């Protein structure tokens, strides 16, 4: 089945540092990848939609300069949290859909637990 | 605007009993509906989907869901619950029936007791 690998699984770092999270589709090509944020005991919040070779589309209220997204190839998208602060601590999850997926489900990575001290 | 509602924050079931996790939706046009499961500190795993065809959809781990257009519902069911089914379950609908954003319900925590 379709596998999405997300790395790292956990990050603990000091306030002010930048953190990069990778999302890879291992056995399929993904034109579209999605980045979500999940707060404790809450549902997923879509942050942005990442399309290969073009700029990401950010949801309202998400700072594009704060959360940099790059989707340079059909198998890799990255999310960089720049100058992270404690309020950025959260669980970040990526997902990907097939090329020409249409009604295909999204396949999710295992998520990244980000803790900013 | 599209939306998904999961009216129960938590569902408690005894092992071996049938379980139902409720989901209702609101969407213009034909909905594409999905169920995902999330185990602690893990990403979401796809369980099943409804696009078209039979209203009863069978998925992974013995789960099934019934699409009811008149009630705009897509409840997740399993005839006999296992302790290992304990997890967080998310219902989701895709906008416009295309390769677009998923809109998620808030999730329902399923607890299966031995």
PDB file of C-alpha atoms in Angstrom:
ATOM      1  CA  UNK A   1       0.000   0.000   0.000  1.00  0.00           C
ATOM      2  CA  UNK A   2       0.868   3.645  -0.263  1.00  0.00           C
ATOM      3  CA  UNK A   3       3.403   4.728   2.333  1.00  0.00           C
ATOM      4  CA  UNK A   4       4.172   8.222   3.504  1.00  0.00           C
ATOM      5  CA  UNK A   5       7.253   8.714   5.624  1.00  0.00           C
ATOM      6  CA  UNK A   6       7.537  11.721   7.890  1.00  0.00           C
ATOM      7  CA  UNK A   7      10.769  12.660   9.618  1.00  0.00           C
ATOM      8  CA  UNK A   8      11.677  13.377  12.341  1.00  0.00           C
ATOM      9  CA  UNK A   9       9.058  11.821  14.578  1.00  0.00           C
ATOM     10  CA  UNK A  10       9.968  14.021  17.507  1.00  0.00           C
ATOM     11  CA  UNK A  11      11.858  17.249  17.908  1.00  0.00           C
ATOM     12  CA  UNK A  12      12.749  19.128  21.068  1.00  0.00           C
ATOM     13  CA  UNK A  13      14.564  22.400  20.593  1.00  0.00           C
ATOM     14  CA  UNK A  14      15.133  25.820  22.040  1.00  0.00           C
ATOM     15  CA  UNK A  15      13.013  28.830  21.272  1.00  0.00           C
ATOM     16  CA  UNK A  16      14.279  30.749  18.260  1.00  0.00           C
ATOM     17  CA  UNK A  17      15.584  27.811  16.271  1.00  0.00           C
ATOM     18  CA  UNK A  18      14.199  26.691  12.936  1.00  0.00           C
ATOM     19  CA  UNK A  19      12.951  23.163  12.460  1.00  0.00           C
ATOM     20  CA  UNK A  20      12.531  21.295   9.186  1.00  0.00           C
ATOM     21  CA  UNK A  21      10.085  18.426   8.819  1.00  0.00           C
ATOM     22  CA  UNK A  22      10.214  16.143   5.788  1.00  0.00           C
ATOM     23  CA  UNK A  23       7.332  14.303   4.193  1.00  0.00           C
ATOM     24  CA  UNK A  24       8.109  11.648   1.595  1.00  0.00           C
ATOM     25  CA  UNK A  25       5.874   9.429  -0.474  1.00  0.00           C
ATOM     26  CA  UNK A  26       7.893   6.214  -0.651  1.00  0.00           C
ATOM     27  CA  UNK A  27       6.158   4.176  -3.320  1.00  0.00           C
ATOM     28  CA  UNK A  28       4.051   6.602  -5.297  1.00  0.00           C
ATOM     29  CA  UNK A  29       4.219  10.033  -6.846  1.00  0.00           C
ATOM     30  CA  UNK A  30       2.270  12.734  -5.094  1.00  0.00           C
ATOM     31  CA  UNK A  31       1.336  15.902  -6.904  1.00  0.00           C
ATOM     32  CA  UNK A  32      -0.325  17.233  -3.806  1.00  0.00           C
ATOM     33  CA  UNK A  33       0.742  17.067  -0.199  1.00  0.00           C
ATOM     34  CA  UNK A  34      -1.084  18.547   2.741  1.00  0.00           C
ATOM     35  CA  UNK A  35       0.243  19.807   6.041  1.00  0.00           C
ATOM     36  CA  UNK A  36      -1.905  19.609   9.160  1.00  0.00           C
ATOM     37  CA  UNK A  37      -1.514  20.684  12.721  1.00  0.00           C
ATOM     38  CA  UNK A  38      -3.204  18.871  15.552  1.00  0.00           C
ATOM     39  CA  UNK A  39      -3.717  20.431  18.948  1.00  0.00           C
ATOM     40  CA  UNK A  40      -4.254  18.229  21.996  1.00  0.00           C
ATOM     41  CA  UNK A  41      -7.664  16.595  22.009  1.00  0.00           C
ATOM     42  CA  UNK A  42      -8.628  18.472  18.876  1.00  0.00           C
ATOM     43  CA  UNK A  43      -9.116  17.659  15.251  1.00  0.00           C
ATOM     44  CA  UNK A  44      -6.708  18.285  12.473  1.00  0.00           C
ATOM     45  CA  UNK A  45      -6.324  21.803  11.182  1.00  0.00           C
ATOM     46  CA  UNK A  46      -5.214  22.145   7.596  1.00  0.00           C
ATOM     47  CA  UNK A  47      -2.300  24.541   7.378  1.00  0.00           C
ATOM     48  CA  UNK A  48      -1.450  24.476   3.708  1.00  0.00           C
ATOM     49  CA  UNK A  49      -1.711  22.588   0.467  1.00  0.00           C
ATOM     50  CA  UNK A  50       1.549  21.885  -1.293  1.00  0.00           C
ATOM     51  CA  UNK A  51       1.653  21.298  -5.026  1.00  0.00           C
ATOM     52  CA  UNK A  52       4.797  20.056  -6.723  1.00  0.00           C
ATOM     53  CA  UNK A  53       6.636  22.807  -8.512  1.00  0.00           C
ATOM     54  CA  UNK A  54       4.449  25.670  -7.343  1.00  0.00           C
ATOM     55  CA  UNK A  55       3.906  27.803  -4.286  1.00  0.00           C
ATOM     56  CA  UNK A  56       1.936  26.350  -1.428  1.00  0.00           C
ATOM     57  CA  UNK A  57      -1.569  27.551  -0.718  1.00  0.00           C
ATOM     58  CA  UNK A  58      -1.937  28.568   2.898  1.00  0.00           C
ATOM     59  CA  UNK A  59      -5.127  28.505   4.905  1.00  0.00           C
ATOM     60  CA  UNK A  60      -6.399  31.690   6.446  1.00  0.00           C
ATOM     61  CA  UNK A  61      -4.571  32.575   9.602  1.00  0.00           C
ATOM     62  CA  UNK A  62      -1.457  30.533   8.833  1.00  0.00           C
ATOM     63  CA  UNK A  63       1.663  32.666   8.497  1.00  0.00           C
ATOM     64  CA  UNK A  64       3.457  31.720   5.299  1.00  0.00           C
ATOM     65  CA  UNK A  65       6.681  33.343   6.467  1.00  0.00           C
ATOM     66  CA  UNK A  66       6.528  31.366   9.665  1.00  0.00           C
ATOM     67  CA  UNK A  67       5.728  28.007   8.124  1.00  0.00           C
ATOM     68  CA  UNK A  68       7.771  27.618   4.951  1.00  0.00           C
ATOM     69  CA  UNK A  69       6.680  24.845   2.647  1.00  0.00           C
ATOM     70  CA  UNK A  70       8.671  23.468  -0.245  1.00  0.00           C
ATOM     71  CA  UNK A  71       7.506  20.750  -2.627  1.00  0.00           C
ATOM     72  CA  UNK A  72      10.440  20.352  -4.957  1.00  0.00           C
ATOM     73  CA  UNK A  73       9.694  16.889  -6.270  1.00  0.00           C
ATOM     74  CA  UNK A  74       6.830  14.457  -6.641  1.00  0.00           C
ATOM     75  CA  UNK A  75       7.995  12.550  -3.592  1.00  0.00           C
ATOM     76  CA  UNK A  76       9.136  15.174  -1.130  1.00  0.00           C
ATOM     77  CA  UNK A  77       7.610  18.122   0.663  1.00  0.00           C
ATOM     78  CA  UNK A  78       9.177  19.957   3.583  1.00  0.00           C
ATOM     79  CA  UNK A  79       7.736  22.171   6.278  1.00  0.00           C
ATOM     80  CA  UNK A  80      10.136  24.537   8.033  1.00  0.00           C
ATOM     81  CA  UNK A  81       8.977  26.197  11.217  1.00  0.00           C
ATOM     82  CA  UNK A  82      11.123  29.318  11.345  1.00  0.00           C
ATOM     83  CA  UNK A  83      12.199  30.931  14.610  1.00  0.00           C
ATOM     84  CA  UNK A  84      10.031  28.527  16.551  1.00  0.00           C
ATOM     85  CA  UNK A  85       8.455  29.577  19.826  1.00  0.00           C
ATOM     86  CA  UNK A  86       6.673  27.590  22.552  1.00  0.00           C
ATOM     87  CA  UNK A  87       3.274  28.331  21.034  1.00  0.00           C
ATOM     88  CA  UNK A  88       4.399  26.468  17.914  1.00  0.00           C
ATOM     89  CA  UNK A  89       4.643  23.276  19.931  1.00  0.00           C
ATOM     90  CA  UNK A  90       2.212  20.846  18.402  1.00  0.00           C
ATOM     91  CA  UNK A  91       1.776  17.641  16.443  1.00  0.00           C
ATOM     92  CA  UNK A  92       2.306  18.191  12.721  1.00  0.00           C
ATOM     93  CA  UNK A  93       1.070  15.658  10.186  1.00  0.00           C
ATOM     94  CA  UNK A  94       1.534  15.511   6.445  1.00  0.00           C
ATOM     95  CA  UNK A  95      -0.483  13.622   3.883  1.00  0.00           C
ATOM     96  CA  UNK A  96      -0.189  12.924   0.182  1.00  0.00           C
ATOM     97  CA  UNK A  97      -2.385  11.896  -2.703  1.00  0.00           C
ATOM     98  CA  UNK A  98      -1.535  10.062  -5.892  1.00  0.00           C
ATOM     99  CA  UNK A  99      -0.862  11.717  -9.180  1.00  0.00           C
ATOM    100  CA  UNK A 100      -4.275  11.884 -10.844  1.00  0.00           C
ATOM    101  CA  UNK A 101      -5.743  10.569  -7.602  1.00  0.00           C
ATOM    102  CA  UNK A 102      -9.206  11.988  -8.016  1.00  0.00           C
ATOM    103  CA  UNK A 103     -11.166  10.082  -5.420  1.00  0.00           C
ATOM    104  CA  UNK A 104      -8.185   8.381  -3.812  1.00  0.00           C
ATOM    105  CA  UNK A 105      -7.742   8.735  -0.066  1.00  0.00           C
ATOM    106  CA  UNK A 106      -4.985  10.794   1.393  1.00  0.00           C
ATOM    107  CA  UNK A 107      -2.192   8.818   2.959  1.00  0.00           C
ATOM    108  CA  UNK A 108      -0.760  10.193   6.147  1.00  0.00           C
ATOM    109  CA  UNK A 109       2.674  10.272   7.667  1.00  0.00           C
ATOM    110  CA  UNK A 110       3.135   9.290  11.297  1.00  0.00           C
ATOM    111  CA  UNK A 111       3.414  12.878  12.398  1.00  0.00           C
ATOM    112  CA  UNK A 112       6.072  14.972  14.097  1.00  0.00           C
ATOM    113  CA  UNK A 113       5.805  15.967  17.732  1.00  0.00           C
ATOM    114  CA  UNK A 114       7.420  19.397  18.009  1.00  0.00           C
ATOM    115  CA  UNK A 115       8.269  20.708  21.445  1.00  0.00           C
ATOM    116  CA  UNK A 116       9.776  24.172  21.786  1.00  0.00           C
ATOM    117  CA  UNK A 117      11.351  24.944  25.132  1.00  0.00           C
TER     118      UNK A 117
ATOM    119  CA  UNK B   1     -19.815  25.363   3.304  1.00  0.00           C
ATOM    120  CA  UNK B   2     -18.808  21.782   3.855  1.00  0.00           C
ATOM    121  CA  UNK B   3     -18.685  20.407   7.371  1.00  0.00           C
ATOM    122  CA  UNK B   4     -18.464  17.174   9.288  1.00  0.00           C
ATOM    123  CA  UNK B   5     -19.905  16.482  12.709  1.00  0.00           C
ATOM    124  CA  UNK B   6     -18.972  13.722  15.088  1.00  0.00           C
ATOM    125  CA  UNK B   7     -21.450  14.224  17.905  1.00  0.00           C
ATOM    126  CA  UNK B   8     -19.744  11.979  20.448  1.00  0.00           C
ATOM    127  CA  UNK B   9     -16.422  12.889  22.033  1.00  0.00           C
ATOM    128  CA  UNK B  10     -16.089   9.360  23.395  1.00  0.00           C
ATOM    129  CA  UNK B  11     -17.677   5.978  22.839  1.00  0.00           C
ATOM    130  CA  UNK B  12     -17.265   3.196  25.368  1.00  0.00           C
ATOM    131  CA  UNK B  13     -17.891  -0.397  24.342  1.00  0.00           C
ATOM    132  CA  UNK B  14     -17.297  -3.774  25.934  1.00  0.00           C
ATOM    133  CA  UNK B  15     -15.114  -6.170  24.002  1.00  0.00           C
ATOM    134  CA  UNK B  16     -17.165  -8.414  21.756  1.00  0.00           C
ATOM    135  CA  UNK B  17     -20.065  -5.995  21.523  1.00  0.00           C
ATOM    136  CA  UNK B  18     -20.939  -4.123  18.342  1.00  0.00           C
ATOM    137  CA  UNK B  19     -19.717  -0.569  18.036  1.00  0.00           C
ATOM    138  CA  UNK B  20     -20.938   2.495  16.190  1.00  0.00           C
ATOM    139  CA  UNK B  21     -19.119   5.799  15.772  1.00  0.00           C
ATOM    140  CA  UNK B  22     -21.397   8.466  14.371  1.00  0.00           C
ATOM    141  CA  UNK B  23     -20.707  10.963  11.624  1.00  0.00           C
ATOM    142  CA  UNK B  24     -22.927  13.401   9.784  1.00  0.00           C
ATOM    143  CA  UNK B  25     -21.890  15.719   7.029  1.00  0.00           C
ATOM    144  CA  UNK B  26     -22.953  18.751   5.082  1.00  0.00           C
ATOM    145  CA  UNK B  27     -21.658  19.231   1.567  1.00  0.00           C
ATOM    146  CA  UNK B  28     -22.869  20.612  -1.701  1.00  0.00           C
ATOM    147  CA  UNK B  29     -22.993  18.040  -4.431  1.00  0.00           C
ATOM    148  CA  UNK B  30     -21.981  14.434  -3.995  1.00  0.00           C
ATOM    149  CA  UNK B  31     -19.793  13.754  -0.983  1.00  0.00           C
ATOM    150  CA  UNK B  32     -16.626  11.725  -0.890  1.00  0.00           C
ATOM    151  CA  UNK B  33     -16.525  10.353   2.661  1.00  0.00           C
ATOM    152  CA  UNK B  34     -13.658   8.805   4.577  1.00  0.00           C
ATOM    153  CA  UNK B  35     -12.895   7.266   7.932  1.00  0.00           C
ATOM    154  CA  UNK B  36      -9.428   7.380   9.475  1.00  0.00           C
ATOM    155  CA  UNK B  37      -8.049   5.963  12.715  1.00  0.00           C
ATOM    156  CA  UNK B  38      -5.312   7.488  14.803  1.00  0.00           C
ATOM    157  CA  UNK B  39      -3.338   5.626  17.440  1.00  0.00           C
ATOM    158  CA  UNK B  40      -1.456   7.628  20.097  1.00  0.00           C
ATOM    159  CA  UNK B  41       1.380   9.718  18.679  1.00  0.00           C
ATOM    160  CA  UNK B  42       0.847   8.308  15.204  1.00  0.00           C
ATOM    161  CA  UNK B  43      -0.463   9.681  11.952  1.00  0.00           C
ATOM    162  CA  UNK B  44      -3.830   8.789  10.553  1.00  0.00           C
ATOM    163  CA  UNK B  45      -4.505   5.448   8.934  1.00  0.00           C
ATOM    164  CA  UNK B  46      -7.098   5.075   6.212  1.00  0.00           C
ATOM    165  CA  UNK B  47      -9.961   2.738   7.089  1.00  0.00           C
ATOM    166  CA  UNK B  48     -12.492   3.074   4.309  1.00  0.00           C
ATOM    167  CA  UNK B  49     -14.160   5.426   1.889  1.00  0.00           C
ATOM    168  CA  UNK B  50     -17.443   6.018   0.117  1.00  0.00           C
ATOM    169  CA  UNK B  51     -17.381   7.527  -3.336  1.00  0.00           C
ATOM    170  CA  UNK B  52     -20.286   5.914  -5.138  1.00  0.00           C
ATOM    171  CA  UNK B  53     -22.004   2.554  -5.399  1.00  0.00           C
ATOM    172  CA  UNK B  54     -23.149   0.376  -2.533  1.00  0.00           C
ATOM    173  CA  UNK B  55     -24.152   2.296   0.557  1.00  0.00           C
ATOM    174  CA  UNK B  56     -22.430  -0.241   2.810  1.00  0.00           C
ATOM    175  CA  UNK B  57     -18.701   0.069   2.537  1.00  0.00           C
ATOM    176  CA  UNK B  58     -16.294  -2.470   4.009  1.00  0.00           C
ATOM    177  CA  UNK B  59     -12.835  -1.449   5.106  1.00  0.00           C
ATOM    178  CA  UNK B  60      -9.784  -2.446   7.086  1.00  0.00           C
ATOM    179  CA  UNK B  61      -9.737  -4.356  10.377  1.00  0.00           C
ATOM    180  CA  UNK B  62     -13.344  -5.504  10.016  1.00  0.00           C
ATOM    181  CA  UNK B  63     -14.816  -2.014  10.010  1.00  0.00           C
ATOM    182  CA  UNK B  64     -17.664  -0.954   7.772  1.00  0.00           C
ATOM    183  CA  UNK B  65     -19.666   2.213   7.252  1.00  0.00           C
ATOM    184  CA  UNK B  66     -23.093   2.917   5.899  1.00  0.00           C
ATOM    185  CA  UNK B  67     -23.764   5.898   3.709  1.00  0.00           C
ATOM    186  CA  UNK B  68     -27.252   7.298   4.272  1.00  0.00           C
ATOM    187  CA  UNK B  69     -28.003  10.128   1.899  1.00  0.00           C
ATOM    188  CA  UNK B  70     -31.358  11.076   3.396  1.00  0.00           C
ATOM    189  CA  UNK B  71     -29.867  11.391   6.869  1.00  0.00           C
ATOM    190  CA  UNK B  72     -26.538  12.741   5.557  1.00  0.00           C
ATOM    191  CA  UNK B  73     -24.756  10.250   7.743  1.00  0.00           C
ATOM    192  CA  UNK B  74     -21.778   7.932   7.389  1.00  0.00           C
ATOM    193  CA  UNK B  75     -21.595   5.994  10.652  1.00  0.00           C
ATOM    194  CA  UNK B  76     -18.670   3.661  11.283  1.00  0.00           C
ATOM    195  CA  UNK B  77     -19.542   0.203  12.575  1.00  0.00           C
ATOM    196  CA  UNK B  78     -17.990  -3.055  13.621  1.00  0.00           C
ATOM    197  CA  UNK B  79     -19.936  -6.166  14.656  1.00  0.00           C
ATOM    198  CA  UNK B  80     -17.576  -7.211  17.430  1.00  0.00           C
ATOM    199  CA  UNK B  81     -15.186  -4.756  19.072  1.00  0.00           C
ATOM    200  CA  UNK B  82     -11.626  -5.593  20.113  1.00  0.00           C
ATOM    201  CA  UNK B  83      -9.579  -3.939  22.836  1.00  0.00           C
ATOM    202  CA  UNK B  84      -7.039  -3.116  20.125  1.00  0.00           C
ATOM    203  CA  UNK B  85      -9.688  -1.017  18.353  1.00  0.00           C
ATOM    204  CA  UNK B  86      -9.314   1.600  21.073  1.00  0.00           C
ATOM    205  CA  UNK B  87      -8.140   4.738  19.282  1.00  0.00           C
ATOM    206  CA  UNK B  88      -9.250   8.085  17.930  1.00  0.00           C
ATOM    207  CA  UNK B  89     -11.494   7.941  14.869  1.00  0.00           C
ATOM    208  CA  UNK B  90     -11.930  10.742  12.377  1.00  0.00           C
ATOM    209  CA  UNK B  91     -14.622  11.141   9.771  1.00  0.00           C
ATOM    210  CA  UNK B  92     -13.754  13.330   6.807  1.00  0.00           C
ATOM    211  CA  UNK B  93     -15.380  14.682   3.676  1.00  0.00           C
ATOM    212  CA  UNK B  94     -13.666  15.902   0.556  1.00  0.00           C
ATOM    213  CA  UNK B  95     -14.698  19.211  -0.911  1.00  0.00           C
ATOM    214  CA  UNK B  96     -16.327  19.130  -4.283  1.00  0.00           C
ATOM    215  CA  UNK B  97     -15.658  15.450  -4.902  1.00  0.00           C
ATOM    216  CA  UNK B  98     -12.233  16.190  -6.270  1.00  0.00           C
ATOM    217  CA  UNK B  99      -8.608  15.913  -5.275  1.00  0.00           C
ATOM    218  CA  UNK B 100      -8.960  18.646  -2.736  1.00  0.00           C
ATOM    219  CA  UNK B 101      -8.784  19.322   0.935  1.00  0.00           C
ATOM    220  CA  UNK B 102     -10.281  16.951   3.427  1.00  0.00           C
ATOM    221  CA  UNK B 103     -12.508  18.437   6.072  1.00  0.00           C
ATOM    222  CA  UNK B 104     -12.283  16.510   9.304  1.00  0.00           C
ATOM    223  CA  UNK B 105     -14.646  15.960  12.148  1.00  0.00           C
ATOM    224  CA  UNK B 106     -13.303  16.646  15.617  1.00  0.00           C
ATOM    225  CA  UNK B 107     -12.710  12.974  16.264  1.00  0.00           C
ATOM    226  CA  UNK B 108     -14.268  10.386  18.538  1.00  0.00           C
ATOM    227  CA  UNK B 109     -12.282   8.485  21.103  1.00  0.00           C
ATOM    228  CA  UNK B 110     -13.246   4.830  21.137  1.00  0.00           C
ATOM    229  CA  UNK B 111     -12.517   2.899  24.293  1.00  0.00           C
ATOM    230  CA  UNK B 112     -13.037  -0.854  24.256  1.00  0.00           C
ATOM    231  CA  UNK B 113     -12.887  -2.514  27.658  1.00  0.00           C
ATOM    232  CA  UNK B 114     -12.119  -6.198  28.155  1.00  0.00           C
TER     233      UNK B 114
END
